[in-house]
PDB file of N, CA, C and O in Angstrom:
ATOM      1  N   UNK A  30      85.324  83.574 114.508  1.00  0.00           N
ATOM      2  CA  UNK A  30      87.143  82.747 114.692  1.00  0.00           C
ATOM      3  C   UNK A  30      88.023  82.844 114.152  1.00  0.00           C
ATOM      4  O   UNK A  30      87.811  82.136 112.862  1.00  0.00           O
ATOM      5  N   UNK A  31      89.337  83.688 114.581  1.00  0.00           N
ATOM      6  CA  UNK A  31      89.815  83.849 113.108  1.00  0.00           C
ATOM      7  C   UNK A  31      91.469  84.129 113.583  1.00  0.00           C
ATOM      8  O   UNK A  31      91.130  84.540 114.577  1.00  0.00           O
ATOM      9  N   UNK A  32      91.581  82.668 113.824  1.00  0.00           N
ATOM     10  CA  UNK A  32      93.214  83.008 113.872  1.00  0.00           C
ATOM     11  C   UNK A  32      94.002  83.274 113.156  1.00  0.00           C
ATOM     12  O   UNK A  32      94.302  82.516 111.961  1.00  0.00           O
ATOM     13  N   UNK A  33      94.888  84.431 113.983  1.00  0.00           N
ATOM     14  CA  UNK A  33      96.154  84.945 113.145  1.00  0.00           C
ATOM     15  C   UNK A  33      97.368  84.570 113.636  1.00  0.00           C
ATOM     16  O   UNK A  33      97.401  83.556 114.493  1.00  0.00           O
ATOM     17  N   UNK A  34      98.092  84.016 112.349  1.00  0.00           N
ATOM     18  CA  UNK A  34      99.109  83.459 112.948  1.00  0.00           C
ATOM     19  C   UNK A  34     100.589  83.593 112.069  1.00  0.00           C
ATOM     20  O   UNK A  34     100.349  84.219 110.618  1.00  0.00           O
ATOM     21  N   UNK A  35     102.041  83.922 113.005  1.00  0.00           N
ATOM     22  CA  UNK A  35     103.146  84.351 111.981  1.00  0.00           C
ATOM     23  C   UNK A  35     103.692  83.460 112.458  1.00  0.00           C
ATOM     24  O   UNK A  35     103.980  82.685 113.685  1.00  0.00           O
ATOM     25  N   UNK A  36     104.954  83.592 111.915  1.00  0.00           N
ATOM     26  CA  UNK A  36     105.999  82.391 111.862  1.00  0.00           C
ATOM     27  C   UNK A  36     107.407  83.644 112.551  1.00  0.00           C
ATOM     28  O   UNK A  36     107.814  84.902 111.785  1.00  0.00           O
ATOM     29  N   UNK A  37     108.103  83.267 113.519  1.00  0.00           N
ATOM     30  CA  UNK A  37     109.172  83.964 113.884  1.00  0.00           C
ATOM     31  C   UNK A  37     110.253  83.389 113.578  1.00  0.00           C
ATOM     32  O   UNK A  37     110.411  82.508 113.255  1.00  0.00           O
ATOM     33  N   UNK A  38     111.028  84.450 112.359  1.00  0.00           N
ATOM     34  CA  UNK A  38     112.349  84.052 111.777  1.00  0.00           C
ATOM     35  C   UNK A  38     113.469  84.269 111.981  1.00  0.00           C
ATOM     36  O   UNK A  38     113.814  85.756 112.709  1.00  0.00           O
ATOM     37  N   UNK A  39     114.300  83.934 112.517  1.00  0.00           N
ATOM     38  CA  UNK A  39     115.762  84.103 112.779  1.00  0.00           C
ATOM     39  C   UNK A  39     116.572  83.830 111.348  1.00  0.00           C
ATOM     40  O   UNK A  39     117.031  82.348 111.650  1.00  0.00           O
ATOM     41  N   UNK A  40     117.523  84.482 111.249  1.00  0.00           N
ATOM     42  CA  UNK A  40     119.204  84.082 109.885  1.00  0.00           C
ATOM     43  C   UNK A  40     117.728  82.941 108.885  1.00  0.00           C
ATOM     44  O   UNK A  40     118.273  82.595 108.336  1.00  0.00           O
ATOM     45  N   UNK A  41     116.596  83.122 108.462  1.00  0.00           N
ATOM     46  CA  UNK A  41     116.161  82.992 107.040  1.00  0.00           C
ATOM     47  C   UNK A  41     115.651  81.559 107.498  1.00  0.00           C
ATOM     48  O   UNK A  41     114.446  80.771 106.985  1.00  0.00           O
ATOM     49  N   UNK A  42     115.721  81.162 108.935  1.00  0.00           N
ATOM     50  CA  UNK A  42     115.362  80.135 109.491  1.00  0.00           C
ATOM     51  C   UNK A  42     113.956  80.331 110.235  1.00  0.00           C
ATOM     52  O   UNK A  42     113.920  81.127 111.240  1.00  0.00           O
ATOM     53  N   UNK A  43     112.958  79.323 110.467  1.00  0.00           N
ATOM     54  CA  UNK A  43     112.023  79.747 111.338  1.00  0.00           C
ATOM     55  C   UNK A  43     111.903  79.269 113.016  1.00  0.00           C
ATOM     56  O   UNK A  43     112.425  77.923 112.759  1.00  0.00           O
ATOM     57  N   UNK A  44     112.133  79.554 113.739  1.00  0.00           N
ATOM     58  CA  UNK A  44     112.168  79.520 115.300  1.00  0.00           C
ATOM     59  C   UNK A  44     110.963  78.958 115.861  1.00  0.00           C
ATOM     60  O   UNK A  44     111.064  78.204 116.820  1.00  0.00           O
ATOM     61  N   UNK A  45     110.144  79.514 115.596  1.00  0.00           N
ATOM     62  CA  UNK A  45     108.893  79.087 116.137  1.00  0.00           C
ATOM     63  C   UNK A  45     107.592  79.358 115.018  1.00  0.00           C
ATOM     64  O   UNK A  45     107.632  80.743 114.378  1.00  0.00           O
ATOM     65  N   UNK A  46     106.479  79.720 116.015  1.00  0.00           N
ATOM     66  CA  UNK A  46     105.057  80.116 115.200  1.00  0.00           C
ATOM     67  C   UNK A  46     103.956  81.251 116.650  1.00  0.00           C
ATOM     68  O   UNK A  46     104.489  80.929 117.640  1.00  0.00           O
ATOM     69  N   UNK A  47     104.062  82.268 116.391  1.00  0.00           N
ATOM     70  CA  UNK A  47     103.068  82.484 117.199  1.00  0.00           C
ATOM     71  C   UNK A  47     101.674  82.951 116.716  1.00  0.00           C
ATOM     72  O   UNK A  47     101.276  83.040 115.894  1.00  0.00           O
ATOM     73  N   UNK A  48     100.389  82.209 117.291  1.00  0.00           N
ATOM     74  CA  UNK A  48      98.521  82.036 116.721  1.00  0.00           C
ATOM     75  C   UNK A  48      98.272  83.579 118.102  1.00  0.00           C
ATOM     76  O   UNK A  48      98.632  83.570 119.267  1.00  0.00           O
ATOM     77  N   UNK A  49      97.479  84.518 117.643  1.00  0.00           N
ATOM     78  CA  UNK A  49      96.310  85.054 118.716  1.00  0.00           C
ATOM     79  C   UNK A  49      95.021  84.621 117.773  1.00  0.00           C
ATOM     80  O   UNK A  49      94.624  85.411 116.450  1.00  0.00           O
ATOM     81  N   UNK A  50      93.640  84.836 118.289  1.00  0.00           N
ATOM     82  CA  UNK A  50      92.945  85.127 118.023  1.00  0.00           C
ATOM     83  C   UNK A  50      92.333  86.793 117.850  1.00  0.00           C
ATOM     84  O   UNK A  50      92.258  87.201 118.618  1.00  0.00           O
ATOM     85  N   UNK A  51      92.179  86.523 116.599  1.00  0.00           N
ATOM     86  CA  UNK A  51      91.148  87.925 116.610  1.00  0.00           C
ATOM     87  C   UNK A  51      90.683  88.671 116.649  1.00  0.00           C
ATOM     88  O   UNK A  51      90.134  90.032 116.711  1.00  0.00           O
ATOM     89  N   UNK A  52      89.819  87.705 117.319  1.00  0.00           N
ATOM     90  CA  UNK A  52      88.415  88.388 118.481  1.00  0.00           C
ATOM     91  C   UNK A  52      89.035  88.398 119.480  1.00  0.00           C
ATOM     92  O   UNK A  52      87.284  88.583 120.435  1.00  0.00           O
ATOM     93  N   UNK A  53      89.876  88.208 120.187  1.00  0.00           N
ATOM     94  CA  UNK A  53      89.900  88.290 121.577  1.00  0.00           C
ATOM     95  C   UNK A  53      90.444  90.277 121.454  1.00  0.00           C
ATOM     96  O   UNK A  53      90.963  91.141 120.609  1.00  0.00           O
ATOM     97  N   UNK A  54      89.172  91.044 122.113  1.00  0.00           N
ATOM     98  CA  UNK A  54      89.623  92.072 122.496  1.00  0.00           C
ATOM     99  C   UNK A  54      90.028  92.575 123.425  1.00  0.00           C
ATOM    100  O   UNK A  54      90.244  94.308 123.568  1.00  0.00           O
ATOM    101  N   UNK A  55      90.972  92.325 124.008  1.00  0.00           N
ATOM    102  CA  UNK A  55      91.837  93.344 125.131  1.00  0.00           C
ATOM    103  C   UNK A  55      92.935  93.318 124.306  1.00  0.00           C
ATOM    104  O   UNK A  55      93.346  93.261 123.316  1.00  0.00           O
ATOM    105  N   UNK A  56      93.292  95.081 124.880  1.00  0.00           N
ATOM    106  CA  UNK A  56      94.161  95.301 124.197  1.00  0.00           C
ATOM    107  C   UNK A  56      95.832  94.985 124.225  1.00  0.00           C
ATOM    108  O   UNK A  56      96.285  95.724 122.845  1.00  0.00           O
ATOM    109  N   UNK A  57      95.570  94.477 124.545  1.00  0.00           N
ATOM    110  CA  UNK A  57      97.325  93.756 124.749  1.00  0.00           C
ATOM    111  C   UNK A  57      97.554  92.872 123.999  1.00  0.00           C
ATOM    112  O   UNK A  57      97.879  92.844 122.746  1.00  0.00           O
ATOM    113  N   UNK A  58      96.059  92.285 123.420  1.00  0.00           N
ATOM    114  CA  UNK A  58      95.651  90.964 121.917  1.00  0.00           C
ATOM    115  C   UNK A  58      95.799  91.584 120.635  1.00  0.00           C
ATOM    116  O   UNK A  58      97.044  91.616 119.885  1.00  0.00           O
ATOM    117  N   UNK A  59      95.171  92.723 120.777  1.00  0.00           N
ATOM    118  CA  UNK A  59      95.186  93.888 119.487  1.00  0.00           C
ATOM    119  C   UNK A  59      97.058  94.453 119.530  1.00  0.00           C
ATOM    120  O   UNK A  59      96.705  95.109 118.239  1.00  0.00           O
ATOM    121  N   UNK A  60      97.070  94.837 120.418  1.00  0.00           N
ATOM    122  CA  UNK A  60      98.867  95.317 119.855  1.00  0.00           C
ATOM    123  C   UNK A  60      99.391  94.718 120.120  1.00  0.00           C
ATOM    124  O   UNK A  60     100.120  95.336 118.457  1.00  0.00           O
ATOM    125  N   UNK A  61      99.343  93.265 119.842  1.00  0.00           N
ATOM    126  CA  UNK A  61     100.012  92.483 119.591  1.00  0.00           C
ATOM    127  C   UNK A  61      99.696  92.280 118.202  1.00  0.00           C
ATOM    128  O   UNK A  61     101.124  91.800 117.071  1.00  0.00           O
ATOM    129  N   UNK A  62      98.543  91.891 117.776  1.00  0.00           N
ATOM    130  CA  UNK A  62      98.299  91.763 116.487  1.00  0.00           C
ATOM    131  C   UNK A  62      98.225  93.341 115.276  1.00  0.00           C
ATOM    132  O   UNK A  62      99.457  92.205 114.362  1.00  0.00           O
ATOM    133  N   UNK A  63      99.171  94.082 115.376  1.00  0.00           N
ATOM    134  CA  UNK A  63      99.005  94.963 115.092  1.00  0.00           C
ATOM    135  C   UNK A  63     100.386  95.276 114.820  1.00  0.00           C
ATOM    136  O   UNK A  63     101.038  95.287 113.719  1.00  0.00           O
ATOM    137  N   UNK A  64     101.073  95.065 116.152  1.00  0.00           N
ATOM    138  CA  UNK A  64     103.101  94.644 116.276  1.00  0.00           C
ATOM    139  C   UNK A  64     103.661  93.804 115.197  1.00  0.00           C
ATOM    140  O   UNK A  64     104.333  93.513 113.889  1.00  0.00           O
ATOM    141  N   UNK A  65     102.935  92.308 115.051  1.00  0.00           N
ATOM    142  CA  UNK A  65     103.888  91.403 114.488  1.00  0.00           C
ATOM    143  C   UNK A  65     102.903  91.074 113.272  1.00  0.00           C
ATOM    144  O   UNK A  65     104.063  91.034 112.110  1.00  0.00           O
ATOM    145  N   UNK A  66     102.104  92.587 112.638  1.00  0.00           N
ATOM    146  CA  UNK A  66     101.417  92.553 111.218  1.00  0.00           C
ATOM    147  C   UNK A  66     102.460  93.920 110.662  1.00  0.00           C
ATOM    148  O   UNK A  66     102.339  94.057 109.699  1.00  0.00           O
ATOM    149  N   UNK A  67     103.788  94.254 112.033  1.00  0.00           N
ATOM    150  CA  UNK A  67     104.486  95.659 111.274  1.00  0.00           C
ATOM    151  C   UNK A  67     106.055  95.179 110.641  1.00  0.00           C
ATOM    152  O   UNK A  67     106.785  96.368 110.656  1.00  0.00           O
ATOM    153  N   UNK A  68     106.558  93.632 110.980  1.00  0.00           N
ATOM    154  CA  UNK A  68     107.517  93.356 110.771  1.00  0.00           C
ATOM    155  C   UNK A  68     108.396  94.454 111.939  1.00  0.00           C
ATOM    156  O   UNK A  68     109.621  94.480 111.491  1.00  0.00           O
ATOM    157  N   UNK A  69     108.323  93.193 112.970  1.00  0.00           N
ATOM    158  CA  UNK A  69     109.098  94.433 114.113  1.00  0.00           C
ATOM    159  C   UNK A  69     109.601  93.779 114.667  1.00  0.00           C
ATOM    160  O   UNK A  69     110.849  93.190 114.438  1.00  0.00           O
ATOM    161  N   UNK A  70     111.102  94.889 115.308  1.00  0.00           N
ATOM    162  CA  UNK A  70     112.001  93.647 115.777  1.00  0.00           C
ATOM    163  C   UNK A  70     112.019  93.362 117.520  1.00  0.00           C
ATOM    164  O   UNK A  70     111.504  94.149 118.169  1.00  0.00           O
ATOM    165  N   UNK A  71     112.561  92.628 117.718  1.00  0.00           N
ATOM    166  CA  UNK A  71     112.271  91.579 119.024  1.00  0.00           C
ATOM    167  C   UNK A  71     113.662  91.568 119.820  1.00  0.00           C
ATOM    168  O   UNK A  71     114.999  91.697 119.575  1.00  0.00           O
ATOM    169  N   UNK A  72     113.504  92.276 120.956  1.00  0.00           N
ATOM    170  CA  UNK A  72     114.612  93.109 121.987  1.00  0.00           C
ATOM    171  C   UNK A  72     115.031  92.551 123.122  1.00  0.00           C
ATOM    172  O   UNK A  72     113.831  92.718 123.963  1.00  0.00           O
ATOM    173  N   UNK A  73     114.965  91.520 123.435  1.00  0.00           N
ATOM    174  CA  UNK A  73     115.725  90.608 125.495  1.00  0.00           C
ATOM    175  C   UNK A  73     115.904  91.781 126.038  1.00  0.00           C
ATOM    176  O   UNK A  73     117.083  93.017 125.899  1.00  0.00           O
ATOM    177  N   UNK A  74     114.990  91.753 126.877  1.00  0.00           N
ATOM    178  CA  UNK A  74     114.847  92.731 128.129  1.00  0.00           C
ATOM    179  C   UNK A  74     115.428  91.973 129.596  1.00  0.00           C
ATOM    180  O   UNK A  74     114.884  90.353 129.625  1.00  0.00           O
ATOM    181  N   UNK A  75     115.935  92.050 130.789  1.00  0.00           N
ATOM    182  CA  UNK A  75     116.104  91.387 131.742  1.00  0.00           C
ATOM    183  C   UNK A  75     114.819  91.917 132.454  1.00  0.00           C
ATOM    184  O   UNK A  75     113.749  93.256 132.461  1.00  0.00           O
ATOM    185  N   UNK A  76     114.684  91.060 133.499  1.00  0.00           N
ATOM    186  CA  UNK A  76     113.546  91.101 134.327  1.00  0.00           C
ATOM    187  C   UNK A  76     113.152  91.558 135.262  1.00  0.00           C
ATOM    188  O   UNK A  76     112.224  92.711 135.365  1.00  0.00           O
ATOM    189  N   UNK A  77     114.185  92.866 135.443  1.00  0.00           N
ATOM    190  CA  UNK A  77     114.283  94.220 135.692  1.00  0.00           C
ATOM    191  C   UNK A  77     114.282  95.588 135.747  1.00  0.00           C
ATOM    192  O   UNK A  77     113.811  96.370 135.757  1.00  0.00           O
ATOM    193  N   UNK A  78     113.956  95.022 134.089  1.00  0.00           N
ATOM    194  CA  UNK A  78     113.651  96.906 133.339  1.00  0.00           C
ATOM    195  C   UNK A  78     112.555  97.066 133.283  1.00  0.00           C
ATOM    196  O   UNK A  78     111.111  96.287 132.645  1.00  0.00           O
ATOM    197  N   UNK A  79     112.355  98.069 133.294  1.00  0.00           N
ATOM    198  CA  UNK A  79     110.404  98.500 133.476  1.00  0.00           C
ATOM    199  C   UNK A  79     110.396  98.975 132.360  1.00  0.00           C
ATOM    200  O   UNK A  79     109.481  99.847 132.109  1.00  0.00           O
ATOM    201  N   UNK A  80     110.689  98.533 131.380  1.00  0.00           N
ATOM    202  CA  UNK A  80     110.045  98.638 129.876  1.00  0.00           C
ATOM    203  C   UNK A  80     108.262  98.115 129.845  1.00  0.00           C
ATOM    204  O   UNK A  80     107.755  97.194 129.729  1.00  0.00           O
ATOM    205  N   UNK A  81     107.985  99.477 129.255  1.00  0.00           N
ATOM    206  CA  UNK A  81     106.290  98.544 128.986  1.00  0.00           C
ATOM    207  C   UNK A  81     105.574  99.784 127.378  1.00  0.00           C
ATOM    208  O   UNK A  81     106.651  99.849 127.440  1.00  0.00           O
ATOM    209  N   UNK A  82     104.379  99.745 127.968  1.00  0.00           N
ATOM    210  CA  UNK A  82     103.993  99.648 126.176  1.00  0.00           C
ATOM    211  C   UNK A  82     103.533 101.718 126.298  1.00  0.00           C
ATOM    212  O   UNK A  82     103.896 102.020 127.041  1.00  0.00           O
ATOM    213  N   UNK A  83     104.226 102.210 125.135  1.00  0.00           N
ATOM    214  CA  UNK A  83     104.531 103.607 125.299  1.00  0.00           C
ATOM    215  C   UNK A  83     105.664 104.065 124.815  1.00  0.00           C
ATOM    216  O   UNK A  83     106.323 105.594 125.065  1.00  0.00           O
ATOM    217  N   UNK A  84     107.014 103.268 125.295  1.00  0.00           N
ATOM    218  CA  UNK A  84     108.008 103.446 125.517  1.00  0.00           C
ATOM    219  C   UNK A  84     108.450 103.249 124.180  1.00  0.00           C
ATOM    220  O   UNK A  84     108.034 102.803 123.046  1.00  0.00           O
ATOM    221  N   UNK A  85     109.986 103.956 123.920  1.00  0.00           N
ATOM    222  CA  UNK A  85     110.378 103.874 122.187  1.00  0.00           C
ATOM    223  C   UNK A  85     112.337 102.915 123.072  1.00  0.00           C
ATOM    224  O   UNK A  85     112.165 103.124 123.753  1.00  0.00           O
ATOM    225  N   UNK A  86     112.258 103.054 122.006  1.00  0.00           N
ATOM    226  CA  UNK A  86     113.547 101.944 121.390  1.00  0.00           C
ATOM    227  C   UNK A  86     114.899 102.645 120.077  1.00  0.00           C
ATOM    228  O   UNK A  86     113.963 103.373 119.488  1.00  0.00           O
ATOM    229  N   UNK A  87     116.072 103.346 120.958  1.00  0.00           N
ATOM    230  CA  UNK A  87     116.385 104.330 119.837  1.00  0.00           C
ATOM    231  C   UNK A  87     117.455 103.041 119.334  1.00  0.00           C
ATOM    232  O   UNK A  87     118.526 103.767 118.919  1.00  0.00           O
ATOM    233  N   UNK A  88     117.763 101.926 119.975  1.00  0.00           N
ATOM    234  CA  UNK A  88     118.129 101.295 118.713  1.00  0.00           C
ATOM    235  C   UNK A  88     120.148 100.430 119.836  1.00  0.00           C
ATOM    236  O   UNK A  88     119.905  99.997 119.598  1.00  0.00           O
ATOM    237  N   UNK A  89     119.704 101.544 121.003  1.00  0.00           N
ATOM    238  CA  UNK A  89     120.612 100.735 122.026  1.00  0.00           C
ATOM    239  C   UNK A  89     119.408 100.719 123.477  1.00  0.00           C
ATOM    240  O   UNK A  89     119.927 100.377 124.449  1.00  0.00           O
ATOM    241  N   UNK A  90     118.889 102.064 124.377  1.00  0.00           N
ATOM    242  CA  UNK A  90     118.045 101.727 125.139  1.00  0.00           C
ATOM    243  C   UNK A  90     116.478 102.196 124.862  1.00  0.00           C
ATOM    244  O   UNK A  90     116.339 102.778 123.877  1.00  0.00           O
ATOM    245  N   UNK A  91     115.964 102.079 126.138  1.00  0.00           N
ATOM    246  CA  UNK A  91     114.545 102.109 126.198  1.00  0.00           C
ATOM    247  C   UNK A  91     114.572 103.721 127.290  1.00  0.00           C
ATOM    248  O   UNK A  91     115.015 103.755 127.736  1.00  0.00           O
ATOM    249  N   UNK A  92     113.099 103.899 126.347  1.00  0.00           N
ATOM    250  CA  UNK A  92     113.261 105.054 127.059  1.00  0.00           C
ATOM    251  C   UNK A  92     111.968 105.808 127.118  1.00  0.00           C
ATOM    252  O   UNK A  92     111.000 105.431 126.283  1.00  0.00           O
ATOM    253  N   UNK A  93     111.465 106.117 128.632  1.00  0.00           N
ATOM    254  CA  UNK A  93     110.566 106.344 129.025  1.00  0.00           C
ATOM    255  C   UNK A  93     109.389 107.063 128.041  1.00  0.00           C
ATOM    256  O   UNK A  93     109.837 108.197 127.267  1.00  0.00           O
ATOM    257  N   UNK A  94     108.066 107.245 128.044  1.00  0.00           N
ATOM    258  CA  UNK A  94     107.603 108.509 127.319  1.00  0.00           C
ATOM    259  C   UNK A  94     107.639 109.911 127.829  1.00  0.00           C
ATOM    260  O   UNK A  94     108.155 110.215 129.194  1.00  0.00           O
ATOM    261  N   UNK A  95     107.642 110.608 127.039  1.00  0.00           N
ATOM    262  CA  UNK A  95     108.379 112.008 127.712  1.00  0.00           C
ATOM    263  C   UNK A  95     106.612 113.181 128.097  1.00  0.00           C
ATOM    264  O   UNK A  95     106.091 112.987 126.961  1.00  0.00           O
ATOM    265  N   UNK A  96     106.381 113.839 128.927  1.00  0.00           N
ATOM    266  CA  UNK A  96     105.877 114.087 128.812  1.00  0.00           C
ATOM    267  C   UNK A  96     104.471 113.730 129.984  1.00  0.00           C
ATOM    268  O   UNK A  96     103.601 113.568 129.945  1.00  0.00           O
TER     269      UNK A  96
END
């Protein structure tokens, strides 16, 4: 078991940490590991926004996949 850990940094201050077991084979866990390793942008969304995996962010709006 390998535990992966990331620091959540806001304005150079650590706001918290995130940990995920690297052996977790669920697609969601593996997507988060890849995302956290890629310097992500975290955008707050309301509970009624239907944003899902595969959507895109243009800097202002979320857009569903085309096609």
